[in-house]
Amino acid sequence: MSAKLAPHPYDSPIFDMACQQFDKVADFLELPDAMRDRLKMPKRAFSVAVPIKRDDGSTSVYMGYRVQHHLTLGPTKGGIRYHPEVTLGEVAALAMWMSWKCALTGLPYGGAKGGIACAPHELSLTELERLTRRYTQELIPIIGPQVDIPAPDVGTNEQVMAWIMDAYSIHQGHAVPGVVTGKPVLLGGSLGRREATGRGVAYLVSRAMDVLKINASDCTAVVQGYGNVGSVAAQSLARQGVKVIAVSDAGGGVQNSKGLDLQALDEHVAKHKTVAGFAGGDPVSNEELLLIPCDVLVPAALERQITAKNAGKIQCRILAEGANGPTTPEADAILAQRPEVFVIPDILCNSGGVVVSYFEWVQDLQSFFWDEGEIMNKLYRILEKAFNQTVTFSKKRNVDMRTAALSLGVQRVFEGKQTRGLFP
Ligand code: NAD
């Protein structure tokens, strides 16, 4: 066990959860004590008050954060979240998970994450733009194509990335597309980036089905969080022949045991900004949704949804973690006693997003852009390798899939740190 950490500013249930996962893996890998806190504690954390002028002439101040978890293997990489519950501790946990995810998939990055504690839907477009530009201005000393490259996460999108790219580029005096990924294609974004995370989830679900020897066309799926990741995962699963029987978002959920008409649902969402109220199904709460019997359950919203309370009751064969940190360590202990549930852990399951972000960054750096077929082929090759390595590790070492995926990621960062040595 590592010595007790000095007091730190990350105290939160989510950071605690990421630490518990790390400690378990560090024990399993028998990592030397001297390395544990170096691997675990974020290298840098930035916290900033972001003032903006509101449309009514008043001023509001929002708290913004950026955490860079480790700088050992290259620049740092990770999304920016706009959500009322963003805290430094949450951002630090998400940054740590990004580190293990990038290492698992072999990307030359450390993990990072950022966010602003705000309710984006309560801001006008111009307020959102001012907030994003001011936050970016504050981040300028610590981001850049060779330093730290943000991307979209909950509550942010291509437009937000375009504003970040613009604010940073104005400061540099020339266009710097490589400072963010998940930009519009017109500004140096990559084809397939917006869909990459959800498509990756569906690809890995199909690989899990191969392992379990079940057919997509015999399967049903339930998706919590019909945002970027969840909606694309649902559509991709449907294209594979899976029947999507329930979905939800922050506004509520909808279910139909005969299968939801996703095209009609998307039209409803475009109009009403929520799946709630969709006429092609019956209402269902987010709590009930997780317990619906199905073959594939995709949590694609926020952290800590599968808990000690419901882990014994979920009724799926594949738990495909589209979200980061959807399953608590207590729930993991329960799932460990339920071998009938095949878990595709978050750092593997949703890694398609950062993989195509990496392709976007590479394309920006060389100003040479690939077609979508090439991008998807390269993405699936990387996911295939990471999936096979995780399954093999899990079987060989007789550990669950999360421990296997985290072990592969943590071990690579550990070796990187050990090989580089400790300065001075
Ligand atoms: P998003 O903002 O596009 O969508 C989030 C969705 O979750 C929204 O539909 C929102 O209404 C819903 N939601 C929020 N609270 C909810 C609740 N309590 N119950 C049910 N639904 C709720 O965000 P996103 O980019 O799709 O991210 C979703 C998850 O995937 C997050 O955990 C994020 O960190 C993770 N992720 C995203 C990417 C990416 O490329 N965007 C990559 C990897 C992981």
PDB file of N, CA, C and O in Angstrom, residues 85-134:
ATOM      1  N   GLU A  85     -22.589  20.255 -11.931  1.00  0.00           N
ATOM      2  CA  GLU A  85     -21.926  19.541 -10.829  1.00  0.00           C
ATOM      3  C   GLU A  85     -20.430  19.335 -11.032  1.00  0.00           C
ATOM      4  O   GLU A  85     -19.799  18.577 -10.287  1.00  0.00           O
ATOM      5  N   VAL A  86     -19.847  20.006 -12.014  1.00  0.00           N
ATOM      6  CA  VAL A  86     -18.399  19.863 -12.235  1.00  0.00           C
ATOM      7  C   VAL A  86     -17.644  20.376 -11.008  1.00  0.00           C
ATOM      8  O   VAL A  86     -17.939  21.444 -10.487  1.00  0.00           O
ATOM      9  N   THR A  87     -16.690  19.566 -10.520  1.00  0.00           N
ATOM     10  CA  THR A  87     -15.811  20.001  -9.422  1.00  0.00           C
ATOM     11  C   THR A  87     -14.379  19.644  -9.800  1.00  0.00           C
ATOM     12  O   THR A  87     -14.155  18.830 -10.717  1.00  0.00           O
ATOM     13  N   LEU A  88     -13.436  20.191  -9.062  1.00  0.00           N
ATOM     14  CA  LEU A  88     -12.031  19.866  -9.333  1.00  0.00           C
ATOM     15  C   LEU A  88     -11.781  18.367  -9.150  1.00  0.00           C
ATOM     16  O   LEU A  88     -11.060  17.745  -9.925  1.00  0.00           O
ATOM     17  N   GLY A  89     -12.404  17.793  -8.121  1.00  0.00           N
ATOM     18  CA  GLY A  89     -12.209  16.361  -7.856  1.00  0.00           C
ATOM     19  C   GLY A  89     -12.729  15.495  -8.992  1.00  0.00           C
ATOM     20  O   GLY A  89     -12.097  14.519  -9.389  1.00  0.00           O
ATOM     21  N   GLU A  90     -13.896  15.856  -9.530  1.00  0.00           N
ATOM     22  CA  GLU A  90     -14.457  15.084 -10.646  1.00  0.00           C
ATOM     23  C   GLU A  90     -13.534  15.181 -11.863  1.00  0.00           C
ATOM     24  O   GLU A  90     -13.222  14.183 -12.522  1.00  0.00           O
ATOM     25  N   VAL A  91     -13.085  16.396 -12.148  1.00  0.00           N
ATOM     26  CA  VAL A  91     -12.214  16.610 -13.303  1.00  0.00           C
ATOM     27  C   VAL A  91     -10.905  15.817 -13.132  1.00  0.00           C
ATOM     28  O   VAL A  91     -10.392  15.205 -14.083  1.00  0.00           O
ATOM     29  N   ALA A  92     -10.398  15.770 -11.893  1.00  0.00           N
ATOM     30  CA  ALA A  92      -9.153  15.027 -11.639  1.00  0.00           C
ATOM     31  C   ALA A  92      -9.355  13.529 -11.873  1.00  0.00           C
ATOM     32  O   ALA A  92      -8.492  12.854 -12.451  1.00  0.00           O
ATOM     33  N   ALA A  93     -10.507  13.020 -11.434  1.00  0.00           N
ATOM     34  CA  ALA A  93     -10.795  11.586 -11.654  1.00  0.00           C
ATOM     35  C   ALA A  93     -10.885  11.297 -13.145  1.00  0.00           C
ATOM     36  O   ALA A  93     -10.310  10.315 -13.643  1.00  0.00           O
ATOM     37  N   LEU A  94     -11.592  12.159 -13.864  1.00  0.00           N
ATOM     38  CA  LEU A  94     -11.754  11.950 -15.308  1.00  0.00           C
ATOM     39  C   LEU A  94     -10.402  12.033 -16.017  1.00  0.00           C
ATOM     40  O   LEU A  94     -10.139  11.302 -16.981  1.00  0.00           O
ATOM     41  N   ALA A  95      -9.518  12.907 -15.532  1.00  0.00           N
ATOM     42  CA  ALA A  95      -8.171  13.019 -16.117  1.00  0.00           C
ATOM     43  C   ALA A  95      -7.377  11.734 -15.881  1.00  0.00           C
ATOM     44  O   ALA A  95      -6.660  11.250 -16.766  1.00  0.00           O
ATOM     45  N   MET A  96      -7.522  11.177 -14.663  1.00  0.00           N
ATOM     46  CA  MET A  96      -6.795   9.928 -14.362  1.00  0.00           C
ATOM     47  C   MET A  96      -7.268   8.809 -15.290  1.00  0.00           C
ATOM     48  O   MET A  96      -6.465   8.072 -15.870  1.00  0.00           O
ATOM     49  N   TRP A  97      -8.589   8.706 -15.448  1.00  0.00           N
ATOM     50  CA  TRP A  97      -9.122   7.649 -16.339  1.00  0.00           C
ATOM     51  C   TRP A  97      -8.620   7.857 -17.776  1.00  0.00           C
ATOM     52  O   TRP A  97      -8.343   6.889 -18.488  1.00  0.00           O
ATOM     53  N   MET A  98      -8.516   9.120 -18.191  1.00  0.00           N
ATOM     54  CA  MET A  98      -7.994   9.385 -19.552  1.00  0.00           C
ATOM     55  C   MET A  98      -6.570   8.852 -19.700  1.00  0.00           C
ATOM     56  O   MET A  98      -6.182   8.360 -20.763  1.00  0.00           O
ATOM     57  N   SER A  99      -5.771   8.967 -18.626  1.00  0.00           N
ATOM     58  CA  SER A  99      -4.387   8.462 -18.689  1.00  0.00           C
ATOM     59  C   SER A  99      -4.369   6.974 -18.969  1.00  0.00           C
ATOM     60  O   SER A  99      -3.643   6.491 -19.843  1.00  0.00           O
ATOM     61  N   TRP A 100      -5.189   6.232 -18.216  1.00  0.00           N
ATOM     62  CA  TRP A 100      -5.165   4.766 -18.384  1.00  0.00           C
ATOM     63  C   TRP A 100      -5.756   4.395 -19.748  1.00  0.00           C
ATOM     64  O   TRP A 100      -5.311   3.442 -20.385  1.00  0.00           O
ATOM     65  N   LYS A 101      -6.753   5.173 -20.191  1.00  0.00           N
ATOM     66  CA  LYS A 101      -7.394   4.893 -21.487  1.00  0.00           C
ATOM     67  C   LYS A 101      -6.409   5.100 -22.641  1.00  0.00           C
ATOM     68  O   LYS A 101      -6.302   4.265 -23.544  1.00  0.00           O
ATOM     69  N   CYS A 102      -5.688   6.222 -22.620  1.00  0.00           N
ATOM     70  CA  CYS A 102      -4.729   6.499 -23.697  1.00  0.00           C
ATOM     71  C   CYS A 102      -3.624   5.442 -23.701  1.00  0.00           C
ATOM     72  O   CYS A 102      -3.188   4.996 -24.769  1.00  0.00           O
ATOM     73  N   ALA A 103      -3.196   5.039 -22.505  1.00  0.00           N
ATOM     74  CA  ALA A 103      -2.125   4.033 -22.438  1.00  0.00           C
ATOM     75  C   ALA A 103      -2.641   2.679 -22.931  1.00  0.00           C
ATOM     76  O   ALA A 103      -1.948   1.961 -23.657  1.00  0.00           O
ATOM     77  N   LEU A 104      -3.874   2.327 -22.555  1.00  0.00           N
ATOM     78  CA  LEU A 104      -4.445   1.044 -22.987  1.00  0.00           C
ATOM     79  C   LEU A 104      -4.511   0.962 -24.510  1.00  0.00           C
ATOM     80  O   LEU A 104      -4.232  -0.083 -25.101  1.00  0.00           O
ATOM     81  N   THR A 105      -4.867   2.068 -25.156  1.00  0.00           N
ATOM     82  CA  THR A 105      -5.022   2.052 -26.612  1.00  0.00           C
ATOM     83  C   THR A 105      -3.719   2.434 -27.332  1.00  0.00           C
ATOM     84  O   THR A 105      -3.696   2.527 -28.561  1.00  0.00           O
ATOM     85  N   GLY A 106      -2.665   2.676 -26.566  1.00  0.00           N
ATOM     86  CA  GLY A 106      -1.351   2.936 -27.167  1.00  0.00           C
ATOM     87  C   GLY A 106      -1.200   4.322 -27.766  1.00  0.00           C
ATOM     88  O   GLY A 106      -0.410   4.520 -28.687  1.00  0.00           O
ATOM     89  N   LEU A 107      -1.949   5.310 -27.260  1.00  0.00           N
ATOM     90  CA  LEU A 107      -1.835   6.673 -27.799  1.00  0.00           C
ATOM     91  C   LEU A 107      -0.732   7.435 -27.059  1.00  0.00           C
ATOM     92  O   LEU A 107      -0.554   7.244 -25.850  1.00  0.00           O
ATOM     93  N   PRO A 108      -0.032   8.324 -27.755  1.00  0.00           N
ATOM     94  CA  PRO A 108       1.108   9.015 -27.130  1.00  0.00           C
ATOM     95  C   PRO A 108       0.698  10.225 -26.296  1.00  0.00           C
ATOM     96  O   PRO A 108       1.130  11.355 -26.548  1.00  0.00           O
ATOM     97  N   TYR A 109      -0.167  10.003 -25.321  1.00  0.00           N
ATOM     98  CA  TYR A 109      -0.713  11.089 -24.508  1.00  0.00           C
ATOM     99  C   TYR A 109      -0.741  10.727 -23.033  1.00  0.00           C
ATOM    100  O   TYR A 109      -0.861   9.545 -22.674  1.00  0.00           O
ATOM    101  N   GLY A 110      -0.731  11.759 -22.195  1.00  0.00           N
ATOM    102  CA  GLY A 110      -1.185  11.611 -20.821  1.00  0.00           C
ATOM    103  C   GLY A 110      -2.641  12.045 -20.776  1.00  0.00           C
ATOM    104  O   GLY A 110      -3.152  12.627 -21.726  1.00  0.00           O
ATOM    105  N   GLY A 111      -3.312  11.777 -19.651  1.00  0.00           N
ATOM    106  CA  GLY A 111      -4.721  12.140 -19.558  1.00  0.00           C
ATOM    107  C   GLY A 111      -4.903  13.548 -19.021  1.00  0.00           C
ATOM    108  O   GLY A 111      -4.093  14.045 -18.238  1.00  0.00           O
ATOM    109  N   ALA A 112      -5.987  14.188 -19.455  1.00  0.00           N
ATOM    110  CA  ALA A 112      -6.367  15.497 -18.917  1.00  0.00           C
ATOM    111  C   ALA A 112      -7.885  15.581 -18.927  1.00  0.00           C
ATOM    112  O   ALA A 112      -8.559  14.737 -19.528  1.00  0.00           O
ATOM    113  N   LYS A 113      -8.410  16.552 -18.261  1.00  0.00           N
ATOM    114  CA  LYS A 113      -9.847  16.843 -18.345  1.00  0.00           C
ATOM    115  C   LYS A 113     -10.045  18.269 -17.884  1.00  0.00           C
ATOM    116  O   LYS A 113      -9.231  18.799 -17.120  1.00  0.00           O
ATOM    117  N   GLY A 114     -11.128  18.877 -18.344  1.00  0.00           N
ATOM    118  CA  GLY A 114     -11.431  20.232 -17.906  1.00  0.00           C
ATOM    119  C   GLY A 114     -12.927  20.383 -17.769  1.00  0.00           C
ATOM    120  O   GLY A 114     -13.691  19.499 -18.167  1.00  0.00           O
ATOM    121  N   GLY A 115     -13.330  21.510 -17.217  1.00  0.00           N
ATOM    122  CA  GLY A 115     -14.765  21.724 -17.126  1.00  0.00           C
ATOM    123  C   GLY A 115     -15.097  23.050 -16.498  1.00  0.00           C
ATOM    124  O   GLY A 115     -14.234  23.710 -15.896  1.00  0.00           O
ATOM    125  N   ILE A 116     -16.335  23.449 -16.682  1.00  0.00           N
ATOM    126  CA  ILE A 116     -16.857  24.645 -16.031  1.00  0.00           C
ATOM    127  C   ILE A 116     -18.157  24.240 -15.332  1.00  0.00           C
ATOM    128  O   ILE A 116     -19.003  23.555 -15.925  1.00  0.00           O
ATOM    129  N   ALA A 117     -18.282  24.639 -14.072  1.00  0.00           N
ATOM    130  CA  ALA A 117     -19.515  24.365 -13.335  1.00  0.00           C
ATOM    131  C   ALA A 117     -20.575  25.361 -13.795  1.00  0.00           C
ATOM    132  O   ALA A 117     -20.616  26.504 -13.334  1.00  0.00           O
ATOM    133  N   CYS A 118     -21.377  24.942 -14.760  1.00  0.00           N
ATOM    134  CA  CYS A 118     -22.416  25.817 -15.312  1.00  0.00           C
ATOM    135  C   CYS A 118     -23.512  24.947 -15.912  1.00  0.00           C
ATOM    136  O   CYS A 118     -23.291  23.768 -16.179  1.00  0.00           O
ATOM    137  N   ALA A 119     -24.668  25.524 -16.126  1.00  0.00           N
ATOM    138  CA  ALA A 119     -25.766  24.809 -16.791  1.00  0.00           C
ATOM    139  C   ALA A 119     -25.860  25.364 -18.203  1.00  0.00           C
ATOM    140  O   ALA A 119     -26.488  26.405 -18.418  1.00  0.00           O
ATOM    141  N   PRO A 120     -25.220  24.717 -19.184  1.00  0.00           N
ATOM    142  CA  PRO A 120     -25.134  25.317 -20.524  1.00  0.00           C
ATOM    143  C   PRO A 120     -26.499  25.619 -21.142  1.00  0.00           C
ATOM    144  O   PRO A 120     -26.624  26.590 -21.888  1.00  0.00           O
ATOM    145  N   HIS A 121     -27.518  24.806 -20.790  1.00  0.00           N
ATOM    146  CA  HIS A 121     -28.826  25.025 -21.423  1.00  0.00           C
ATOM    147  C   HIS A 121     -29.519  26.271 -20.881  1.00  0.00           C
ATOM    148  O   HIS A 121     -30.487  26.752 -21.466  1.00  0.00           O
ATOM    149  N   GLU A 122     -28.996  26.798 -19.760  1.00  0.00           N
ATOM    150  CA  GLU A 122     -29.596  28.023 -19.215  1.00  0.00           C
ATOM    151  C   GLU A 122     -28.882  29.272 -19.711  1.00  0.00           C
ATOM    152  O   GLU A 122     -29.209  30.386 -19.328  1.00  0.00           O
ATOM    153  N   LEU A 123     -27.852  29.082 -20.556  1.00  0.00           N
ATOM    154  CA  LEU A 123     -27.126  30.226 -21.107  1.00  0.00           C
ATOM    155  C   LEU A 123     -27.539  30.428 -22.558  1.00  0.00           C
ATOM    156  O   LEU A 123     -27.804  29.453 -23.273  1.00  0.00           O
ATOM    157  N   SER A 124     -27.562  31.688 -23.000  1.00  0.00           N
ATOM    158  CA  SER A 124     -27.825  31.927 -24.422  1.00  0.00           C
ATOM    159  C   SER A 124     -26.566  31.549 -25.197  1.00  0.00           C
ATOM    160  O   SER A 124     -25.483  31.385 -24.617  1.00  0.00           O
ATOM    161  N   LEU A 125     -26.705  31.448 -26.514  1.00  0.00           N
ATOM    162  CA  LEU A 125     -25.548  31.078 -27.345  1.00  0.00           C
ATOM    163  C   LEU A 125     -24.413  32.100 -27.196  1.00  0.00           C
ATOM    164  O   LEU A 125     -23.237  31.741 -27.111  1.00  0.00           O
ATOM    165  N   THR A 126     -24.772  33.374 -27.114  1.00  0.00           N
ATOM    166  CA  THR A 126     -23.732  34.400 -26.998  1.00  0.00           C
ATOM    167  C   THR A 126     -23.063  34.340 -25.617  1.00  0.00           C
ATOM    168  O   THR A 126     -21.864  34.572 -25.488  1.00  0.00           O
ATOM    169  N   GLU A 127     -23.833  34.015 -24.587  1.00  0.00           N
ATOM    170  CA  GLU A 127     -23.237  33.869 -23.247  1.00  0.00           C
ATOM    171  C   GLU A 127     -22.293  32.667 -23.215  1.00  0.00           C
ATOM    172  O   GLU A 127     -21.200  32.726 -22.645  1.00  0.00           O
ATOM    173  N   LEU A 128     -22.729  31.593 -23.864  1.00  0.00           N
ATOM    174  CA  LEU A 128     -21.905  30.381 -23.918  1.00  0.00           C
ATOM    175  C   LEU A 128     -20.593  30.664 -24.654  1.00  0.00           C
ATOM    176  O   LEU A 128     -19.512  30.198 -24.268  1.00  0.00           O
ATOM    177  N   GLU A 129     -20.701  31.456 -25.710  1.00  0.00           N
ATOM    178  CA  GLU A 129     -19.501  31.809 -26.472  1.00  0.00           C
ATOM    179  C   GLU A 129     -18.558  32.660 -25.621  1.00  0.00           C
ATOM    180  O   GLU A 129     -17.356  32.403 -25.557  1.00  0.00           O
ATOM    181  N   ARG A 130     -19.109  33.648 -24.900  1.00  0.00           N
ATOM    182  CA  ARG A 130     -18.256  34.507 -24.057  1.00  0.00           C
ATOM    183  C   ARG A 130     -17.596  33.677 -22.955  1.00  0.00           C
ATOM    184  O   ARG A 130     -16.421  33.849 -22.643  1.00  0.00           O
ATOM    185  N   LEU A 131     -18.361  32.753 -22.385  1.00  0.00           N
ATOM    186  CA  LEU A 131     -17.831  31.897 -21.308  1.00  0.00           C
ATOM    187  C   LEU A 131     -16.671  31.041 -21.847  1.00  0.00           C
ATOM    188  O   LEU A 131     -15.605  30.927 -21.222  1.00  0.00           O
ATOM    189  N   THR A 132     -16.880  30.469 -23.017  1.00  0.00           N
ATOM    190  CA  THR A 132     -15.870  29.589 -23.611  1.00  0.00           C
ATOM    191  C   THR A 132     -14.602  30.376 -23.968  1.00  0.00           C
ATOM    192  O   THR A 132     -13.476  29.934 -23.701  1.00  0.00           O
ATOM    193  N   ARG A 133     -14.797  31.538 -24.547  1.00  0.00           N
ATOM    194  CA  ARG A 133     -13.633  32.342 -24.962  1.00  0.00           C
ATOM    195  C   ARG A 133     -12.831  32.812 -23.745  1.00  0.00           C
ATOM    196  O   ARG A 133     -11.605  32.788 -23.751  1.00  0.00           O
ATOM    197  N   ARG A 134     -13.525  33.224 -22.681  1.00  0.00           N
ATOM    198  CA  ARG A 134     -12.818  33.718 -21.496  1.00  0.00           C
ATOM    199  C   ARG A 134     -12.074  32.567 -20.794  1.00  0.00           C
ATOM    200  O   ARG A 134     -10.926  32.713 -20.357  1.00  0.00           O
TER     201      ARG A 134
END
